Amino acid sequence: MKNIARLTTEKSALETYLKGQGWLLLNESLNAVEIPGAGNMNLTLRIKTRERSFIIKQSRDYVEKYPQVPAPEKRALREAEFYELIALEDSLSSMMPVLNGVDRINNVLNLEDLGDSRDYSFLYEEGVSLSLEDLKEIIAFISQLHTTVNTATTQATLANVEMRKLNHEHIYNYPYLDDNGLNLDSVLMGLAEIAAPYKNDAVLKAELQKLGNRYLANGTTLLHGDYFPGSWLKTKAGIKIIDPEFCFFGDPEFEMGVTLAHLKMAAQPEALIDSAIDLYTEKGSLDRQLCFKYMAAEILRRILGLAQLPLTLTLAKRKELLEESRSILVRSNH
Ligand SMILES: Nc1ncnc2c1ncn2[C@@H]1O[C@H](COP(=O)(O)OP(=O)(O)OP(=O)(O)O)[C@@H](O)[C@H]1O
Ligand SMILES: [Mg+2]
């Protein structure tokens, strides 16, 4: 069996690896290695030489931050396929880093460095609202993606089944397990008590299971798959979109539903949420009922599940969002 290079921040080994890939010239030396921003799943590094910098991202068969947790080893290659599928569409590729190279043996991407930037997680802070200009760009990216890369325009498939199964577990199953080992009171005191009835809610769970099966079925439309503030970067050159490692062909309503869920959890004004839908439907079509169901499932899992966000919402507000989400899923029961 071939050995996979396990990259680290150690400079001389990195330099040898990068030269072996042809990603550094033979006379070029590595000046600095930095962590460009907070990430959990992968090893993401900024490589600096005297003349330039670029980003490398390696996926391994575990989660970088929690090495005891297994994860699909080849996910960087699925991410690469996404970059390859959007490469010819300027309006999309200009909003993402350029994919400079792919090491398919060691599951490493070489990406354009977008420079010092921060992601949009600051939206979850109190009193921060997204400008209409930023909202337009954020929605334009997905409406353009969904209307240009779909089964009517490409023969390509990108099932990304393993990543979808991982996400499925965390959206539709894990949050509702009685003994999942997560102490919600350590997230916010009182949350465990509020969460308890959701774990015993057979009607809700049946709805979530139906929606989860839909998420696992192949759909028509290429989705980024993890479209939330952590994947939107604020750079000097405007908003850039990164990290499509959960991409797949699915329901566009999933992508919009997730986006809306995060706008709601970031306490954005109702009018902004309505604008998001209007902006999207100028170009793409949307089954609103399905979109709201996906939105509700995302809100539930982010408040009750493992992938917690830096939310500043009070306990009362979280309870309200949970109740609203439950009723969206259960009301549409037919
Ligand atoms: N091309 C880039 N240019 C500049 N910075 C980048 C680039 N790609 C990633 N980063 C920075 O590195 C961070 C982690 O990258 P990314 O989200 O792709 O990794 P990840 O391991 O998939 O993270 P997560 O576990 O949050 O999904 C980003 O939040 C961003 O700050
Ligand atoms: Mg990621």
GROMACS .gro file of C-alpha atoms and ligand atoms in nm:
model
  366
    1MET     CA    1   0.000   0.000   0.000
    2LYS     CA    2   0.126   0.343  -0.086
    3ASN     CA    3   0.210   0.581   0.194
    4ILE     CA    4   0.028   0.908   0.216
    5ALA     CA    5   0.244   1.205   0.308
    6ARG     CA    6   0.123   1.347   0.636
    7LEU     CA    7   0.194   1.717   0.603
    8THR     CA    8   0.286   1.924   0.906
    9THR     CA    9   0.407   2.279   0.961
   10GLU     CA   10   0.765   2.154   0.972
   11LYS     CA   11   0.944   2.369   0.713
   12SER     CA   12   1.210   2.145   0.563
   13ALA     CA   13   0.974   1.851   0.513
   14LEU     CA   14   0.715   2.084   0.362
   15GLU     CA   15   0.969   2.236   0.129
   16THR     CA   16   1.072   1.891   0.007
   17TYR     CA   17   0.708   1.795  -0.043
   18LEU     CA   18   0.625   2.117  -0.233
   19LYS     CA   19   0.929   2.081  -0.458
   20GLY     CA   20   0.833   1.722  -0.526
   21GLN     CA   21   0.495   1.844  -0.644
   22GLY     CA   22   0.650   2.117  -0.857
   23TRP     CA   23   0.468   2.374  -0.642
   24LEU     CA   24   0.795   2.542  -0.543
   25LEU     CA   25   1.074   2.613  -0.789
   26LEU     CA   26   1.397   2.434  -0.715
   27ASN     CA   27   1.567   2.759  -0.618
   28GLU     CA   28   1.273   2.889  -0.419
   29SER     CA   29   1.277   2.853  -0.044
   30LEU     CA   30   1.002   2.849   0.207
   31ASN     CA   31   1.012   3.159   0.424
   32ALA     CA   32   0.715   3.105   0.650
   33VAL     CA   33   0.426   2.869   0.718
   34GLU     CA   34   0.111   3.017   0.870
   35ILE     CA   35  -0.235   2.904   0.970
   36PRO     CA   36  -0.452   3.131   0.751
   37GLY     CA   37  -0.765   3.102   0.962
   38ALA     CA   38  -0.960   2.879   1.194
   39GLY     CA   39  -1.061   2.547   1.038
   40ASN     CA   40  -1.166   2.218   1.194
   41MET     CA   41  -1.177   1.950   0.931
   42ASN     CA   42  -0.850   1.979   0.738
   43LEU     CA   43  -0.491   2.092   0.755
   44THR     CA   44  -0.492   2.433   0.590
   45LEU     CA   45  -0.165   2.623   0.561
   46ARG     CA   46  -0.039   2.944   0.404
   47ILE     CA   47   0.297   2.891   0.236
   48LYS     CA   48   0.513   3.199   0.197
   49THR     CA   49   0.823   3.235  -0.015
   50ARG     CA   50   1.010   3.555  -0.087
   51GLU     CA   51   0.802   3.627  -0.396
   52ARG     CA   52   0.461   3.480  -0.330
   53SER     CA   53   0.223   3.291  -0.112
   54PHE     CA   54  -0.036   3.020  -0.164
   55ILE     CA   55  -0.262   2.796   0.041
   56ILE     CA   56  -0.241   2.420   0.074
   57LYS     CA   57  -0.522   2.213   0.216
   58GLN     CA   58  -0.487   1.844   0.299
   59SER     CA   59  -0.775   1.616   0.391
   60ARG     CA   60  -0.698   1.312   0.600
   61ASP     CA   61  -0.898   1.014   0.716
   62TYR     CA   62  -0.987   1.199   1.037
   63VAL     CA   63  -1.098   1.544   1.151
   64GLU     CA   64  -0.792   1.764   1.201
   65LYS     CA   65  -0.914   1.918   1.525
   66TYR     CA   66  -1.042   1.587   1.665
   67PRO     CA   67  -0.804   1.321   1.532
   68GLN     CA   68  -1.005   1.044   1.700
   69VAL     CA   69  -1.303   1.128   1.474
   70PRO     CA   70  -1.287   0.957   1.133
   71ALA     CA   71  -1.369   1.153   0.816
   72PRO     CA   72  -1.366   1.077   0.442
   73GLU     CA   73  -1.001   1.080   0.343
   74LYS     CA   74  -1.046   1.188  -0.018
   75ARG     CA   75  -1.275   1.485   0.047
   76ALA     CA   76  -1.016   1.732  -0.087
   77LEU     CA   77  -1.056   1.560  -0.424
   78ARG     CA   78  -1.432   1.622  -0.419
   79GLU     CA   79  -1.358   1.984  -0.338
   80ALA     CA   80  -1.121   1.992  -0.638
   81GLU     CA   81  -1.397   1.855  -0.862
   82PHE     CA   82  -1.618   2.145  -0.760
   83TYR     CA   83  -1.347   2.396  -0.860
   84GLU     CA   84  -1.307   2.212  -1.189
   85LEU     CA   85  -1.682   2.221  -1.262
   86ILE     CA   86  -1.712   2.595  -1.209
   87ALA     CA   87  -1.382   2.689  -1.373
   88LEU     CA   88  -1.534   2.793  -1.705
   89GLU     CA   89  -1.801   3.013  -1.553
   90ASP     CA   90  -1.624   3.344  -1.485
   91SER     CA   91  -1.890   3.486  -1.259
   92LEU     CA   92  -1.838   3.187  -1.026
   93SER     CA   93  -1.464   3.126  -1.055
   94SER     CA   94  -1.391   3.495  -1.000
   95MET     CA   95  -1.559   3.466  -0.660
   96MET     CA   96  -1.342   3.172  -0.552
   97PRO     CA   97  -0.969   3.115  -0.515
   98VAL     CA   98  -0.797   2.970  -0.822
   99LEU     CA   99  -0.720   2.601  -0.786
  100ASN     CA  100  -0.351   2.595  -0.880
  101GLY     CA  101  -0.298   2.224  -0.841
  102VAL     CA  102  -0.421   1.897  -0.695
  103ASP     CA  103  -0.215   1.614  -0.546
  104ARG     CA  104  -0.447   1.320  -0.592
  105ILE     CA  105  -0.222   1.076  -0.410
  106ASN     CA  106  -0.189   1.276  -0.089
  107ASN     CA  107  -0.527   1.456  -0.111
  108VAL     CA  108  -0.384   1.806  -0.117
  109LEU     CA  109  -0.514   2.118  -0.289
  110ASN     CA  110  -0.296   2.412  -0.386
  111LEU     CA  111  -0.515   2.724  -0.382
  112GLU     CA  112  -0.468   3.090  -0.458
  113ASP     CA  113  -0.408   3.289  -0.140
  114LEU     CA  114  -0.694   3.533  -0.098
  115GLY     CA  115  -0.485   3.730   0.149
  116ASP     CA  116  -0.566   3.832   0.501
  117SER     CA  117  -0.936   3.803   0.537
  118ARG     CA  118  -1.196   3.706   0.787
  119ASP     CA  119  -1.500   3.495   0.739
  120TYR     CA  120  -1.852   3.623   0.799
  121SER     CA  121  -1.890   3.454   1.139
  122PHE     CA  122  -1.893   3.806   1.281
  123LEU     CA  123  -2.256   3.816   1.165
  124TYR     CA  124  -2.352   3.606   1.467
  125GLU     CA  125  -2.233   3.885   1.697
  126GLU     CA  126  -2.498   4.107   1.845
  127GLY     CA  127  -2.614   4.404   1.644
  128VAL     CA  128  -2.425   4.321   1.324
  129SER     CA  129  -2.626   4.325   1.007
  130LEU     CA  130  -2.534   4.222   0.659
  131SER     CA  131  -2.540   4.500   0.400
  132LEU     CA  132  -2.773   4.462   0.106
  133GLU     CA  133  -2.469   4.477  -0.124
  134ASP     CA  134  -2.306   4.183   0.052
  135LEU     CA  135  -2.633   3.992   0.054
  136LYS     CA  136  -2.662   4.044  -0.322
  137GLU     CA  137  -2.319   3.893  -0.382
  138ILE     CA  138  -2.379   3.603  -0.146
  139ILE     CA  139  -2.709   3.512  -0.310
  140ALA     CA  140  -2.585   3.582  -0.664
  141PHE     CA  141  -2.315   3.318  -0.623
  142ILE     CA  142  -2.560   3.039  -0.546
  143SER     CA  143  -2.830   3.147  -0.789
  144GLN     CA  144  -2.565   3.159  -1.062
  145LEU     CA  145  -2.421   2.824  -0.954
  146HIS     CA  146  -2.757   2.652  -0.946
  147THR     CA  147  -2.873   2.788  -1.279
  148THR     CA  148  -2.546   2.718  -1.462
  149VAL     CA  149  -2.427   2.383  -1.329
  150ASN     CA  150  -2.704   2.126  -1.325
  151THR     CA  151  -2.807   1.808  -1.500
  152ALA     CA  152  -2.944   2.008  -1.792
  153THR     CA  153  -2.604   2.167  -1.857
  154THR     CA  154  -2.351   1.899  -1.766
  155GLN     CA  155  -2.308   1.524  -1.779
  156ALA     CA  156  -2.077   1.543  -1.481
  157THR     CA  157  -2.176   1.387  -1.154
  158LEU     CA  158  -2.038   1.470  -0.815
  159ALA     CA  159  -2.207   1.246  -0.565
  160ASN     CA  160  -1.969   1.302  -0.274
  161VAL     CA  161  -2.161   1.029  -0.094
  162GLU     CA  162  -1.928   0.990   0.202
  163MET     CA  163  -1.937   1.359   0.293
  164ARG     CA  164  -2.310   1.364   0.244
  165LYS     CA  165  -2.349   1.071   0.482
  166LEU     CA  166  -2.137   1.250   0.740
  167ASN     CA  167  -2.346   1.565   0.709
  168HIS     CA  168  -2.666   1.361   0.710
  169GLU     CA  169  -2.571   1.205   1.040
  170HIS     CA  170  -2.510   1.547   1.195
  171ILE     CA  171  -2.819   1.714   1.056
  172TYR     CA  172  -3.087   1.448   1.073
  173ASN     CA  173  -2.979   1.197   1.334
  174TYR     CA  174  -2.715   1.283   1.594
  175PRO     CA  175  -2.892   1.584   1.752
  176TYR     CA  176  -3.194   1.365   1.835
  177LEU     CA  177  -3.010   1.073   1.993
  178ASP     CA  178  -3.080   1.033   2.362
  179ASP     CA  179  -2.725   0.967   2.463
  180ASN     CA  180  -2.511   1.147   2.211
  181GLY     CA  181  -2.262   1.258   2.473
  182LEU     CA  182  -2.315   1.626   2.405
  183ASN     CA  183  -2.380   1.839   2.711
  184LEU     CA  184  -2.590   2.126   2.580
  185ASP     CA  185  -2.575   2.303   2.916
  186SER     CA  186  -2.206   2.357   2.850
  187VAL     CA  187  -2.309   2.549   2.537
  188LEU     CA  188  -2.564   2.756   2.725
  189MET     CA  189  -2.707   2.682   3.068
  190GLY     CA  190  -3.066   2.566   3.038
  191LEU     CA  191  -3.036   2.447   2.678
  192ALA     CA  192  -3.040   2.076   2.772
  193GLU     CA  193  -3.383   2.108   2.931
  194ILE     CA  194  -3.520   2.292   2.629
  195ALA     CA  195  -3.370   2.030   2.398
  196ALA     CA  196  -3.509   1.725   2.579
  197PRO     CA  197  -3.859   1.718   2.422
  198TYR     CA  198  -3.712   1.732   2.071
  199LYS     CA  199  -3.538   1.403   2.129
  200ASN     CA  200  -3.868   1.233   2.205
  201ASP     CA  201  -4.070   1.394   1.931
  202ALA     CA  202  -4.170   1.110   1.700
  203VAL     CA  203  -4.366   1.331   1.460
  204LEU     CA  204  -4.076   1.571   1.416
  205LYS     CA  205  -3.827   1.288   1.381
  206ALA     CA  206  -4.038   1.124   1.109
  207GLU     CA  207  -4.040   1.451   0.913
  208LEU     CA  208  -3.666   1.489   0.957
  209GLN     CA  209  -3.613   1.137   0.837
  210LYS     CA  210  -3.808   1.207   0.517
  211LEU     CA  211  -3.611   1.523   0.456
  212GLY     CA  212  -3.286   1.340   0.533
  213ASN     CA  213  -3.365   1.077   0.272
  214ARG     CA  214  -3.420   1.355   0.024
  215TYR     CA  215  -3.083   1.505   0.113
  216LEU     CA  216  -2.920   1.168   0.048
  217ALA     CA  217  -3.089   1.119  -0.290
  218ASN     CA  218  -2.907   1.257  -0.594
  219GLY     CA  219  -3.058   1.578  -0.724
  220THR     CA  220  -3.030   1.794  -1.031
  221THR     CA  221  -2.822   2.087  -0.917
  222LEU     CA  222  -2.462   2.142  -0.814
  223LEU     CA  223  -2.457   2.283  -0.462
  224HIS     CA  224  -2.168   2.428  -0.265
  225GLY     CA  225  -2.306   2.216   0.016
  226ASP     CA  226  -2.184   2.413   0.319
  227TYR     CA  227  -2.307   2.762   0.238
  228PHE     CA  228  -2.293   2.954   0.564
  229PRO     CA  229  -2.092   3.249   0.701
  230GLY     CA  230  -1.786   3.029   0.765
  231SER     CA  231  -1.754   2.975   0.388
  232TRP     CA  232  -1.789   3.344   0.297
  233LEU     CA  233  -1.467   3.544   0.321
  234LYS     CA  234  -1.446   3.919   0.344
  235THR     CA  235  -1.133   4.010   0.149
  236LYS     CA  236  -0.990   4.332   0.008
  237ALA     CA  237  -1.121   4.222  -0.331
  238GLY     CA  238  -1.476   4.168  -0.203
  239ILE     CA  239  -1.662   3.856  -0.096
  240LYS     CA  240  -1.502   3.526  -0.184
  241ILE     CA  241  -1.645   3.180  -0.139
  242ILE     CA  242  -1.431   2.893  -0.011
  243ASP     CA  243  -1.454   2.536   0.115
  244PRO     CA  244  -1.696   2.344  -0.110
  245GLU     CA  245  -1.592   2.009   0.042
  246PHE     CA  246  -1.958   1.912   0.103
  247CYS     CA  247  -2.061   1.981  -0.258
  248PHE     CA  248  -2.301   1.746  -0.439
  249PHE     CA  249  -2.586   1.745  -0.689
  250GLY     CA  250  -2.897   1.798  -0.484
  251ASP     CA  251  -3.195   2.023  -0.415
  252PRO     CA  252  -3.121   2.395  -0.456
  253GLU     CA  253  -3.370   2.439  -0.170
  254PHE     CA  254  -3.116   2.276   0.061
  255GLU     CA  255  -2.857   2.546  -0.016
  256MET     CA  256  -3.102   2.834   0.021
  257GLY     CA  257  -3.257   2.677   0.330
  258VAL     CA  258  -2.916   2.656   0.499
  259THR     CA  259  -2.837   3.015   0.399
  260LEU     CA  260  -3.166   3.143   0.541
  261ALA     CA  261  -3.117   2.943   0.860
  262HIS     CA  262  -2.788   3.118   0.925
  263LEU     CA  263  -2.933   3.460   0.851
  264LYS     CA  264  -3.199   3.384   1.109
  265MET     CA  265  -2.950   3.255   1.367
  266ALA     CA  266  -2.747   3.571   1.305
  267ALA     CA  267  -3.065   3.762   1.399
  268GLN     CA  268  -3.086   3.944   1.067
  269PRO     CA  269  -3.396   4.152   1.006
  270GLU     CA  270  -3.697   3.977   0.849
  271ALA     CA  271  -3.677   4.221   0.559
  272LEU     CA  272  -3.326   4.103   0.479
  273ILE     CA  273  -3.438   3.742   0.483
  274ASP     CA  274  -3.724   3.829   0.246
  275SER     CA  275  -3.476   4.012   0.022
  276ALA     CA  276  -3.257   3.702   0.011
  277ILE     CA  277  -3.548   3.499  -0.122
  278ASP     CA  278  -3.645   3.771  -0.371
  279LEU     CA  279  -3.286   3.799  -0.496
  280TYR     CA  280  -3.263   3.425  -0.541
  281THR     CA  281  -3.592   3.386  -0.722
  282GLU     CA  282  -3.507   3.664  -0.969
  283LYS     CA  283  -3.292   3.398  -1.128
  284GLY     CA  284  -3.361   3.056  -0.985
  285SER     CA  285  -3.680   2.882  -0.899
  286LEU     CA  286  -3.747   2.767  -0.547
  287ASP     CA  287  -4.001   2.539  -0.382
  288ARG     CA  288  -4.048   2.759  -0.076
  289GLN     CA  289  -4.205   2.494   0.140
  290LEU     CA  290  -3.914   2.258   0.083
  291CYS     CA  291  -3.665   2.542   0.134
  292PHE     CA  292  -3.820   2.632   0.471
  293LYS     CA  293  -3.807   2.268   0.579
  294TYR     CA  294  -3.434   2.253   0.507
  295MET     CA  295  -3.398   2.586   0.686
  296ALA     CA  296  -3.578   2.448   0.990
  297ALA     CA  297  -3.366   2.131   0.998
  298GLU     CA  298  -3.049   2.342   0.987
  299ILE     CA  299  -3.164   2.566   1.272
  300LEU     CA  300  -3.254   2.266   1.485
  301ARG     CA  301  -2.924   2.090   1.427
  302ARG     CA  302  -2.711   2.398   1.486
  303ILE     CA  303  -2.882   2.471   1.817
  304LEU     CA  304  -2.913   2.109   1.931
  305GLY     CA  305  -2.625   1.932   1.758
  306LEU     CA  306  -2.249   1.902   1.760
  307ALA     CA  307  -2.153   2.168   1.504
  308GLN     CA  308  -2.221   2.462   1.732
  309LEU     CA  309  -2.183   2.820   1.610
  310PRO     CA  310  -2.061   3.128   1.797
  311LEU     CA  311  -2.422   3.235   1.849
  312THR     CA  312  -2.505   3.522   2.080
  313LEU     CA  313  -2.877   3.444   2.094
  314THR     CA  314  -3.039   3.424   2.436
  315LEU     CA  315  -3.190   3.102   2.562
  316ALA     CA  316  -3.539   3.243   2.503
  317LYS     CA  317  -3.453   3.330   2.143
  318ARG     CA  318  -3.307   2.985   2.079
  319LYS     CA  319  -3.623   2.830   2.222
  320GLU     CA  320  -3.833   3.044   1.994
  321LEU     CA  321  -3.629   2.944   1.686
  322LEU     CA  322  -3.656   2.577   1.783
  323GLU     CA  323  -4.034   2.601   1.819
  324GLU     CA  324  -4.071   2.785   1.492
  325SER     CA  325  -3.855   2.526   1.317
  326ARG     CA  326  -4.048   2.238   1.463
  327SER     CA  327  -4.377   2.383   1.349
  328ILE     CA  328  -4.244   2.441   0.995
  329LEU     CA  329  -4.146   2.075   0.970
  330VAL     CA  330  -4.456   1.935   1.132
  331ARG     CA  331  -4.711   2.171   0.975
  332SER     CA  332  -4.609   2.064   0.628
  333ASN     CA  333  -4.683   1.706   0.723
  334HIS     CA  334  -4.913   1.564   0.458
  335LIG     N1  335  -0.768   3.048  -0.046
  335LIG     C1  336  -0.759   3.104   0.075
  335LIG     N2  337  -0.703   3.225   0.092
  335LIG     C2  338  -0.693   3.282   0.215
  335LIG     N3  339  -0.736   3.222   0.328
  335LIG     C3  340  -0.792   3.100   0.317
  335LIG     C4  341  -0.808   3.034   0.191
  335LIG     N4  342  -0.866   2.915   0.211
  335LIG     C5  343  -0.886   2.906   0.342
  335LIG     N5  344  -0.843   3.016   0.408
  335LIG     C6  345  -0.850   3.042   0.553
  335LIG     O1  346  -0.837   2.920   0.621
  335LIG     C7  347  -0.955   2.889   0.695
  335LIG     C8  348  -0.985   2.740   0.685
  335LIG     O2  349  -1.010   2.705   0.550
  335LIG     P1  350  -1.126   2.606   0.511
  335LIG     O3  351  -1.256   2.656   0.563
  335LIG     O4  352  -1.116   2.580   0.366
  335LIG     O5  353  -1.079   2.478   0.593
  335LIG     P2  354  -1.163   2.360   0.660
  335LIG     O6  355  -1.067   2.271   0.728
  335LIG     O7  356  -1.252   2.299   0.559
  335LIG     O8  357  -1.248   2.438   0.770
  335LIG     P3  358  -1.386   2.391   0.839
  335LIG     O9  359  -1.352   2.279   0.930
  335LIG    O10  360  -1.427   2.515   0.912
  335LIG    O11  361  -1.478   2.351   0.731
  335LIG     C9  362  -1.063   2.978   0.634
  335LIG    O12  363  -1.162   3.012   0.728
  335LIG    C10  364  -0.984   3.100   0.593
  335LIG    O13  365  -0.965   3.187   0.702
  336MG      MG  366  -1.459   2.273   0.560
   0.00000   0.00000   0.00000
